[in-house]
Tab-separated table of C-alpha atoms in Angstrom:
chain	number	residue	atom	x	y	z
A	72	MET	CA	36.030	-56.894	-24.645
A	73	ALA	CA	36.667	-60.408	-23.344
A	74	LEU	CA	33.918	-62.201	-21.455
A	75	LEU	CA	34.010	-62.683	-17.716
A	76	ARG	CA	33.636	-66.103	-16.177
A	77	LYS	CA	33.184	-67.062	-12.498
A	78	ARG	CA	35.196	-69.909	-11.180
A	79	SER	CA	34.459	-71.224	-7.655
A	80	GLY	CA	36.930	-72.613	-5.235
A	81	ARG	CA	37.245	-73.266	-1.570
A	82	GLY	CA	36.334	-70.400	0.543
A	83	GLY	CA	35.633	-68.052	-2.380
A	84	SER	CA	35.636	-67.538	-6.031
A	85	ILE	CA	37.544	-65.555	-8.684
A	86	ILE	CA	36.425	-63.903	-11.845
A	87	ARG	CA	38.761	-64.433	-14.796
A	88	HIS	CA	38.684	-63.276	-18.373
A	89	GLU	CA	37.511	-65.859	-20.906
A	90	GLY	CA	40.650	-66.967	-22.805
A	91	CYS	CA	43.098	-65.516	-20.411
A	92	ASN	CA	45.022	-67.627	-17.873
A	93	LEU	CA	46.777	-64.764	-16.107
A	94	CYS	CA	43.826	-64.043	-13.590
A	95	HIS	CA	43.611	-67.855	-12.769
A	96	GLN	CA	47.290	-68.500	-12.388
A	97	THR	CA	47.800	-65.374	-10.373
A	98	ALA	CA	44.982	-66.275	-8.035
A	99	ARG	CA	46.030	-69.957	-7.715
A	100	GLY	CA	49.396	-68.904	-6.441
A	101	GLN	CA	48.013	-66.664	-3.683
A	102	PRO	CA	45.941	-67.490	-0.557
A	103	TRP	CA	42.702	-66.231	-1.960
A	104	ARG	CA	43.440	-62.586	-1.372
A	105	LEU	CA	41.844	-59.558	-3.055
A	106	LEU	CA	43.606	-59.071	-6.327
A	107	LYS	CA	43.460	-55.796	-8.254
A	108	LEU	CA	45.483	-56.241	-11.353
A	109	PRO	CA	45.432	-53.278	-13.706
A	110	LEU	CA	45.401	-55.554	-16.774
A	111	HIS	CA	45.692	-52.578	-19.220
A	112	ILE	CA	49.303	-51.990	-18.160
A	113	LEU	CA	50.508	-55.551	-18.805
A	114	ASP	CA	52.512	-56.325	-21.826
A	115	ARG	CA	50.143	-57.420	-24.489
A	116	GLN	CA	52.923	-59.381	-26.177
A	117	GLN	CA	53.222	-61.634	-23.127
A	118	HIS	CA	49.489	-61.991	-23.031
A	119	PRO	CA	48.304	-61.692	-26.570
A	120	ARG	CA	44.941	-63.031	-25.733
A	121	LEU	CA	44.238	-60.274	-23.086
A	122	THR	CA	42.082	-57.738	-24.959
A	123	CYS	CA	40.311	-55.828	-22.251
A	124	THR	CA	41.267	-53.084	-19.743
A	125	ALA	CA	39.137	-54.429	-16.774
A	126	TYR	CA	40.375	-55.261	-13.296
A	127	ALA	CA	40.784	-58.937	-12.354
A	128	ILE	CA	39.285	-59.294	-8.782
A	129	GLY	CA	39.647	-62.150	-6.536
A	130	LEU	CA	37.697	-62.407	-3.365
A	131	LYS	CA	39.442	-63.330	-0.044
A	132	LYS	CA	37.684	-66.228	1.616
A	133	GLY	CA	34.281	-64.618	1.256
A	134	PRO	CA	30.902	-66.256	1.116
A	135	ARG	CA	29.624	-67.564	-2.195
A	136	THR	CA	28.119	-64.614	-4.190
A	137	PRO	CA	25.840	-65.477	-6.954
A	138	LEU	CA	26.652	-63.898	-10.271
A	139	LEU	CA	23.017	-62.870	-10.698
A	140	PHE	CA	22.967	-60.967	-7.376
A	141	ASN	CA	26.117	-59.002	-8.391
A	142	GLN	CA	24.520	-58.208	-11.841
A	143	VAL	CA	21.346	-56.867	-10.002
A	144	LEU	CA	23.515	-54.660	-7.685
A	145	LEU	CA	25.334	-53.262	-10.688
A	146	PHE	CA	22.216	-52.685	-12.560
A	147	LEU	CA	20.572	-50.904	-9.658
A	148	LEU	CA	23.818	-48.745	-9.155
A	149	ILE	CA	23.616	-47.756	-12.782
A	150	VAL	CA	20.034	-46.845	-12.521
A	151	THR	CA	20.619	-44.785	-9.492
A	152	LEU	CA	23.520	-42.881	-11.010
A	153	CYS	CA	21.429	-42.203	-14.102
A	154	GLY	CA	18.534	-40.971	-11.975
A	155	ILE	CA	20.860	-38.647	-10.088
A	156	LEU	CA	22.406	-37.315	-13.352
A	157	TYR	CA	18.982	-36.900	-14.856
A	158	LYS	CA	17.663	-34.818	-11.906
A	159	LYS	CA	20.789	-32.639	-11.772
A	160	VAL	CA	20.603	-31.898	-15.561
A	161	HIS	CA	16.856	-31.396	-15.313
A	162	LYS	CA	17.213	-29.074	-12.396
A	163	GLU	CA	19.863	-26.945	-14.007
A	164	THR	CA	17.623	-26.608	-17.108
A	165	VAL	CA	14.684	-25.369	-14.949
A	166	LEU	CA	16.822	-23.020	-13.069
A	167	ARG	CA	18.300	-21.695	-16.322
A	168	ASN	CA	14.924	-21.181	-17.842
A	169	GLU	CA	13.798	-19.436	-14.526
A	170	SER	CA	16.923	-17.278	-14.683
A	171	ASP	CA	16.121	-16.392	-18.279
A	172	ASP	CA	12.618	-15.349	-17.307
A	173	ASP	CA	13.976	-13.346	-14.444
A	174	SER	CA	16.406	-11.607	-16.664
A	175	GLU	CA	13.556	-10.005	-18.635
A	176	PRO	CA	12.621	-6.782	-17.064
A	177	PRO	CA	9.303	-7.154	-15.212
A	178	GLU	CA	6.476	-4.733	-16.091
A	179	GLU	CA	6.538	-1.969	-13.429
A	180	MET	CA	3.671	-2.073	-11.032
A	181	GLU	CA	1.540	0.978	-11.212
A	182	GLU	CA	1.389	2.662	-7.741
A	183	GLU	CA	-1.951	2.820	-6.190
A	184	ILE	CA	-2.957	6.260	-4.868
A	185	PRO	CA	-5.513	5.947	-1.909
A	186	VAL	CA	-7.937	8.770	-1.502
A	187	VAL	CA	-10.114	8.856	1.617
A	188	ILE	CA	-13.294	10.792	1.529
A	189	CYS	CA	-16.528	10.711	3.536
A	190	ALA	CA	-20.088	10.281	2.359
A	191	ALA	CA	-22.642	11.813	4.732
A	192	ALA	CA	-26.337	11.050	4.261
A	193	GLY	CA	-27.381	14.545	3.610
A	194	ARG	CA	-24.493	15.580	1.292
A	195	MET	CA	-23.701	12.446	-0.575
A	196	GLY	CA	-23.946	14.344	-3.870
A	197	ALA	CA	-20.776	16.305	-2.800
A	198	THR	CA	-18.775	13.103	-2.413
A	199	MET	CA	-19.803	11.819	-5.763
A	200	ALA	CA	-18.954	15.134	-7.469
A	201	ALA	CA	-15.593	15.202	-5.858
A	202	ILE	CA	-14.877	11.564	-6.868
A	203	ASN	CA	-15.971	12.275	-10.487
A	204	SER	CA	-13.564	15.331	-10.673
A	205	ILE	CA	-10.641	13.287	-9.321
A	206	TYR	CA	-11.235	10.342	-11.550
A	207	SER	CA	-11.767	12.462	-14.673
A	208	ASN	CA	-8.518	14.519	-14.394
A	209	THR	CA	-5.941	11.794	-13.869
A	210	ASP	CA	-4.546	8.642	-15.410
A	211	ALA	CA	-3.218	7.541	-12.118
A	212	ASN	CA	-4.415	4.261	-10.426
A	213	ILE	CA	-6.748	5.666	-7.771
A	214	LEU	CA	-8.314	3.651	-5.000
A	215	PHE	CA	-11.130	5.546	-3.299
A	216	TYR	CA	-11.929	4.726	0.302
A	217	VAL	CA	-15.517	6.043	0.715
A	218	VAL	CA	-16.255	6.305	4.389
A	219	GLY	CA	-19.886	6.363	5.793
A	220	LEU	CA	-22.100	5.285	8.700
A	221	ARG	CA	-23.718	2.012	8.689
A	222	ASN	CA	-27.166	3.226	7.582
A	223	THR	CA	-25.631	4.803	4.358
A	224	LEU	CA	-23.427	2.079	3.052
A	225	SER	CA	-25.813	0.491	0.690
A	226	ARG	CA	-26.844	3.804	-0.751
A	227	ILE	CA	-23.205	4.743	-1.398
A	228	ARG	CA	-22.684	1.522	-3.310
A	229	LYS	CA	-25.824	1.947	-5.270
A	230	TRP	CA	-24.886	5.516	-6.328
A	231	ILE	CA	-21.507	4.418	-7.515
A	232	GLU	CA	-22.496	1.233	-9.303
A	233	HIS	CA	-25.559	2.715	-10.997
A	234	SER	CA	-23.850	5.835	-12.427
A	235	LYS	CA	-20.940	6.970	-14.435
A	236	LEU	CA	-18.739	6.182	-11.464
A	237	ARG	CA	-19.137	2.353	-11.873
A	238	GLU	CA	-15.649	2.202	-13.423
A	239	ILE	CA	-13.794	3.572	-10.449
A	240	ASN	CA	-11.785	1.433	-7.966
A	241	PHE	CA	-13.334	1.807	-4.606
A	242	LYS	CA	-13.839	0.380	-1.124
A	243	ILE	CA	-16.721	1.348	1.218
A	244	VAL	CA	-15.616	1.687	4.741
A	245	GLU	CA	-17.878	1.944	7.813
A	246	PHE	CA	-16.977	4.402	10.462
A	247	ASN	CA	-18.302	3.517	13.999
A	248	PRO	CA	-19.044	6.807	15.906
A	249	ILE	CA	-18.719	4.989	19.216
A	250	VAL	CA	-15.039	6.045	19.253
A	251	LEU	CA	-16.200	9.601	19.735
A	252	LYS	CA	-18.154	8.936	22.797
A	253	GLY	CA	-17.195	11.514	25.578
A	254	LYS	CA	-14.896	13.398	23.198
A	255	ILE	CA	-17.163	16.082	21.732
A	256	ARG	CA	-18.754	19.179	23.358
A	257	PRO	CA	-22.569	19.446	22.405
A	258	ASP	CA	-22.587	23.203	22.423
A	259	SER	CA	-20.729	24.149	19.183
A	260	SER	CA	-21.920	27.315	17.412
A	261	ARG	CA	-21.887	25.123	14.211
A	262	PRO	CA	-23.502	21.858	15.175
A	263	GLU	CA	-23.249	20.508	11.560
A	264	LEU	CA	-19.519	20.282	12.164
A	265	LEU	CA	-20.036	17.859	15.028
A	266	GLN	CA	-21.202	15.074	12.645
A	267	PRO	CA	-19.175	11.933	13.420
A	268	LEU	CA	-17.700	11.760	9.833
A	269	ASN	CA	-16.109	15.123	10.383
A	270	PHE	CA	-13.542	13.365	12.732
A	271	VAL	CA	-12.697	10.425	10.244
A	272	ARG	CA	-9.401	12.283	9.373
A	273	PHE	CA	-8.248	11.590	13.082
A	274	TYR	CA	-8.553	7.865	12.546
A	275	LEU	CA	-6.917	7.204	9.166
A	276	PRO	CA	-4.443	4.461	10.250
A	277	LEU	CA	-7.494	2.599	11.747
A	278	LEU	CA	-9.388	2.694	8.480
A	279	ILE	CA	-6.587	2.318	6.095
A	280	HIS	CA	-4.027	-0.426	6.668
A	281	GLN	CA	-2.015	-1.361	3.659
A	282	HIS	CA	-0.758	2.112	2.549
A	283	GLU	CA	2.202	4.111	3.539
A	284	LYS	CA	0.901	7.331	2.099
A	285	VAL	CA	-2.699	8.571	2.028
A	286	ILE	CA	-4.605	11.557	0.727
A	287	TYR	CA	-7.684	12.802	2.713
A	288	LEU	CA	-10.179	15.167	1.196
A	289	ASP	CA	-13.261	16.839	2.569
A	290	ASP	CA	-16.374	16.126	0.514
A	291	ASP	CA	-17.018	19.797	-0.520
A	292	VAL	CA	-14.091	19.924	-2.874
A	293	ILE	CA	-13.566	19.733	-6.625
A	294	VAL	CA	-10.223	18.709	-8.055
A	295	GLN	CA	-9.181	20.333	-11.340
A	296	GLY	CA	-5.584	18.980	-11.518
A	297	ASP	CA	-3.987	15.647	-11.595
A	298	ILE	CA	-4.248	14.013	-8.156
A	299	GLN	CA	-0.813	12.409	-8.770
A	300	GLU	CA	0.819	15.893	-8.218
A	301	LEU	CA	-0.876	16.136	-4.776
A	302	TYR	CA	0.166	12.601	-3.839
A	303	ASP	CA	3.784	13.460	-4.833
A	304	THR	CA	3.951	16.067	-2.066
A	305	THR	CA	7.227	15.755	-0.180
A	306	LEU	CA	6.857	15.159	3.533
A	307	ALA	CA	9.825	16.159	5.602
A	308	LEU	CA	11.576	13.619	7.862
A	309	GLY	CA	9.609	13.226	10.945
A	310	HIS	CA	6.322	14.815	9.590
A	311	ALA	CA	3.126	12.768	9.696
A	312	ALA	CA	1.188	15.054	7.507
A	313	ALA	CA	1.189	17.987	5.030
A	314	PHE	CA	-1.385	20.759	4.969
A	315	SER	CA	-1.869	24.119	3.201
A	316	GLY	CA	-1.260	27.006	5.465
A	317	ASP	CA	-3.799	29.874	5.733
A	318	CYS	CA	-1.205	32.547	4.953
A	319	ASP	CA	0.071	30.989	1.657
A	320	LEU	CA	-1.532	33.043	-1.226
A	321	PRO	CA	-1.861	36.839	-1.492
A	322	SER	CA	-5.267	36.287	-3.066
A	323	ALA	CA	-6.268	34.313	-0.095
A	324	GLN	CA	-5.077	36.888	2.326
A	325	ASP	CA	-7.115	39.579	0.568
A	326	MET	CA	-10.203	37.405	0.762
A	327	ASN	CA	-9.710	36.550	4.257
A	328	ARG	CA	-9.667	40.317	5.208
A	329	PHE	CA	-12.612	40.940	3.024
A	330	VAL	CA	-14.947	38.408	4.540
A	331	GLY	CA	-13.517	38.937	8.060
A	332	LEU	CA	-12.067	35.459	8.456
A	333	GLN	CA	-9.308	34.582	10.877
A	334	ASN	CA	-6.173	32.831	9.626
A	335	THR	CA	-4.249	32.565	12.848
A	336	TYR	CA	-4.427	30.365	15.980
A	337	MET	CA	-6.295	33.205	17.691
A	338	GLY	CA	-9.421	32.218	15.760
A	339	TYR	CA	-9.396	28.604	16.937
A	340	LEU	CA	-8.031	28.540	20.473
A	341	ASP	CA	-9.218	30.349	23.539
A	342	TYR	CA	-6.042	32.153	24.848
A	343	ARG	CA	-7.781	32.964	28.062
A	344	LYS	CA	-7.376	29.453	29.201
A	345	LYS	CA	-4.236	28.448	31.011
A	346	THR	CA	-3.940	25.067	29.190
A	347	ILE	CA	-3.759	27.067	25.899
A	348	LYS	CA	-1.317	29.641	27.226
A	349	ASP	CA	0.933	26.870	28.493
A	350	LEU	CA	1.372	25.599	25.018
A	351	GLY	CA	3.581	28.507	24.265
A	352	ILE	CA	2.148	29.016	20.763
A	353	SER	CA	1.836	32.596	19.553
A	354	PRO	CA	-1.719	33.559	18.882
A	355	SER	CA	-0.559	35.191	15.597
A	356	THR	CA	0.753	31.867	14.299
A	357	CYS	CA	-0.820	31.137	10.810
A	358	SER	CA	-3.250	28.384	10.990
A	359	PHE	CA	-3.886	25.670	8.335
A	360	ASN	CA	-6.906	23.947	6.999
A	361	PRO	CA	-7.200	20.107	7.430
A	362	GLY	CA	-9.664	19.658	4.599
A	363	VAL	CA	-6.874	18.459	2.379
A	364	ILE	CA	-4.252	16.211	4.008
A	365	VAL	CA	-1.399	14.220	2.618
A	366	ALA	CA	-0.442	11.735	5.322
A	367	ASN	CA	2.385	9.390	6.080
A	368	MET	CA	0.810	6.443	7.989
A	369	THR	CA	4.035	5.177	9.385
A	370	GLU	CA	4.875	8.429	11.132
A	371	TRP	CA	1.265	8.971	12.116
A	372	LYS	CA	1.314	5.686	14.111
A	373	HIS	CA	4.817	6.089	15.378
A	374	GLN	CA	3.917	9.483	16.882
A	375	ARG	CA	0.589	8.227	18.092
A	376	ILE	CA	-1.141	11.125	16.366
A	377	THR	CA	-4.651	9.692	16.869
A	378	LYS	CA	-4.052	9.328	20.669
A	379	GLN	CA	-2.851	12.958	20.910
A	380	LEU	CA	-5.895	14.193	18.949
A	381	GLU	CA	-8.238	12.279	21.271
A	382	LYS	CA	-6.439	13.797	24.256
A	383	TRP	CA	-7.109	17.336	23.088
A	384	MET	CA	-10.720	16.501	22.306
A	385	GLN	CA	-11.238	15.226	25.826
A	386	LYS	CA	-9.537	18.286	27.193
A	387	ASN	CA	-11.954	20.491	25.355
A	388	VAL	CA	-14.874	18.631	26.781
A	389	GLU	CA	-13.454	19.315	30.264
A	390	GLU	CA	-12.083	22.803	29.897
A	391	ASN	CA	-13.858	24.365	26.736
A	392	LEU	CA	-10.548	25.309	25.170
A	393	TYR	CA	-11.561	26.206	21.718
A	394	SER	CA	-13.060	29.555	20.364
A	395	SER	CA	-16.716	29.379	19.780
A	396	SER	CA	-16.397	31.610	16.732
A	397	LEU	CA	-14.532	29.046	14.565
A	398	GLY	CA	-13.230	26.140	16.508
A	399	GLY	CA	-16.189	25.182	18.572
A	400	GLY	CA	-14.737	21.743	19.431
A	401	VAL	CA	-14.493	20.623	15.817
A	402	ALA	CA	-11.674	18.904	13.965
A	403	THR	CA	-9.318	21.958	13.122
A	404	SER	CA	-8.486	23.014	16.648
A	405	PRO	CA	-6.995	19.704	18.003
A	406	MET	CA	-4.902	19.289	14.747
A	407	LEU	CA	-3.572	22.816	15.083
A	408	ILE	CA	-2.272	21.885	18.504
A	409	VAL	CA	-0.888	18.467	17.715
A	410	PHE	CA	0.726	19.412	14.299
A	411	HIS	CA	2.088	22.822	15.435
A	412	GLY	CA	5.519	23.288	13.836
A	413	LYS	CA	5.535	19.643	12.731
A	414	TYR	CA	3.934	19.454	9.232
A	415	SER	CA	4.930	19.850	5.698
A	416	ALA	CA	3.455	22.298	3.163
A	417	ILE	CA	1.079	21.610	0.375
A	418	ASN	CA	1.305	23.571	-2.853
A	419	PRO	CA	-1.197	26.464	-2.242
A	420	LEU	CA	-2.852	25.926	-5.572
A	421	TRP	CA	-3.828	22.409	-4.295
A	422	HIS	CA	-6.122	24.010	-1.745
A	423	ILE	CA	-7.950	27.173	-2.726
A	424	ARG	CA	-10.542	27.482	-0.030
A	425	HIS	CA	-13.199	29.714	1.679
A	426	LEU	CA	-15.431	29.494	-1.342
A	427	GLY	CA	-18.402	28.816	0.894
A	428	TRP	CA	-17.977	31.641	3.471
A	429	ASN	CA	-19.655	34.477	1.745
A	430	PRO	CA	-22.045	34.284	-1.286
A	431	ASP	CA	-21.200	37.792	-2.238
A	432	THR	CA	-17.385	37.364	-2.510
A	433	ARG	CA	-15.869	35.704	-5.552
A	434	TYR	CA	-12.420	34.868	-6.773
A	435	SER	CA	-11.308	36.012	-10.141
A	436	GLU	CA	-11.932	33.590	-13.007
A	437	HIS	CA	-8.230	33.632	-13.970
A	438	PHE	CA	-7.218	32.662	-10.479
A	439	LEU	CA	-9.785	29.840	-10.302
A	440	GLN	CA	-8.534	28.422	-13.668
A	441	GLU	CA	-5.053	28.061	-12.142
A	442	ALA	CA	-6.323	26.382	-9.110
A	443	LYS	CA	-5.897	22.643	-8.780
A	444	LEU	CA	-8.367	22.080	-6.019
A	445	LEU	CA	-11.371	24.253	-5.006
A	446	HIS	CA	-12.796	24.014	-1.359
A	447	TRP	CA	-16.263	25.279	-0.530
A	448	ASN	CA	-15.543	25.357	3.177
A	449	GLY	CA	-18.068	27.450	5.095
A	450	ARG	CA	-21.890	27.556	5.312
A	451	HIS	CA	-22.795	28.205	1.611
A	452	LYS	CA	-22.252	25.056	-0.280
A	453	PRO	CA	-22.262	24.918	-4.208
A	454	TRP	CA	-25.235	22.481	-4.314
A	455	ASP	CA	-27.269	24.759	-2.188
A	456	PHE	CA	-28.471	28.468	-2.465
A	457	PRO	CA	-27.048	31.029	-2.020
A	458	SER	CA	-23.497	30.089	-3.175
A	459	VAL	CA	-20.721	31.180	-5.467
A	460	HIS	CA	-18.863	29.645	-8.302
A	461	ASN	CA	-21.445	26.816	-8.209
A	462	ASP	CA	-21.143	26.414	-11.927
A	463	LEU	CA	-17.672	24.933	-11.439
A	464	TRP	CA	-19.063	22.391	-9.035
A	465	GLU	CA	-22.082	21.470	-10.944
A	466	SER	CA	-20.135	20.515	-14.028
A	467	TRP	CA	-18.970	17.437	-12.070
A	468	PHE	CA	-22.262	16.519	-10.270
A	469	VAL	CA	-23.324	13.025	-10.704
A	470	PRO	CA	-27.190	12.564	-10.488
A	471	ASP	CA	-28.474	10.436	-7.713
A	472	PRO	CA	-29.869	7.098	-9.204
A	473	ALA	CA	-32.390	6.935	-6.248
A	474	GLY	CA	-33.502	10.539	-6.853
A	475	ILE	CA	-33.006	11.564	-3.222
A	476	PHE	CA	-30.257	14.074	-3.468
A	477	LYS	CA	-31.324	17.138	-5.561
A	478	LEU	CA	-29.600	20.454	-6.302
A	479	ASN	CA	-31.271	23.348	-4.777
A	480	HIS	CA	-31.592	25.806	-7.647
A	481	HIS	CA	-33.080	29.203	-6.723
A	482	ASN	CA	-34.444	31.692	-9.249
A	483	SER	CA	-31.957	34.361	-9.278
């Protein structure tokens, strides 16, 4: 390419090609106006010394512009263009790499199953046995929410961390009984059921925040199946919870009649009271047991279930609405009212209950082997005497590291 040379004149300057008079001659015949001559289209035979394809540019009466200044501007322009080009190419490379990474199928996150269970001071061994049975019979990712009163929290942690349960995933949650003030009648026929932790199931959304679906279990249960199956229980649209009805299994019906248990609303609500009659619920309606619950937290909050339950607790304080034989102002009666006709069903094998009602009444061994969950609801607990099927419970017992909780074995 021919070299460029600046030539100065009055009122401006031109840039001409070294060895080529075309630019100079053309500019000399014009009043110093801007020239843009596409030299590459000129006849090279007429201008044999023209060997480049650059533009000849003349400046119209402009100020003197030093060549060095133009070169600096040109250099900066080139650097800027190179920088922009580099950033663009680099960004596309990064995005392409990220896209390639995203194209790889990510590992599926294992779903976490929250299980809420209470740990009362006098029966903490029951809680640990239940946790042990759940954890040992599943490969699912279980998160245990162990709920206790303030004076028991350190003991709960010590029991878990200094025993075979140290591998479980758990959170310890404090329940403040102040929320129950003015909501419980003191004259229940079974005062042990008035313990604050018995009402934890009313307040699940206040204790558990980041889960859509939650399992609640009473502490006097043993799980023999995979808890994943219970968690997979389908809740119908608009249902905040699933329970196991008291009329589900023929074997359960036979046992109910044998030990004189009620399995209808009549056994929990006092139908002599106008408030109960006005509900329009037949006294022969089958009841359900809230010792095993699969709950939808979104629906629970949307329907304000906790507020409804508190309302019926307060009404019982004022009007004594619940039967003293079973209800006695405890957790079951308010739930029967609030969830009447609005709950889904749990597989009956996932709640075989009444094992604690009569120490002289037993289920068949074959039936117990098929059961997924056993519940010793009633007065006769498997860690105490007398009780039935306590061998099934004791196989999951985790000894107390502090030596406080002991099994009551009676010579029999």
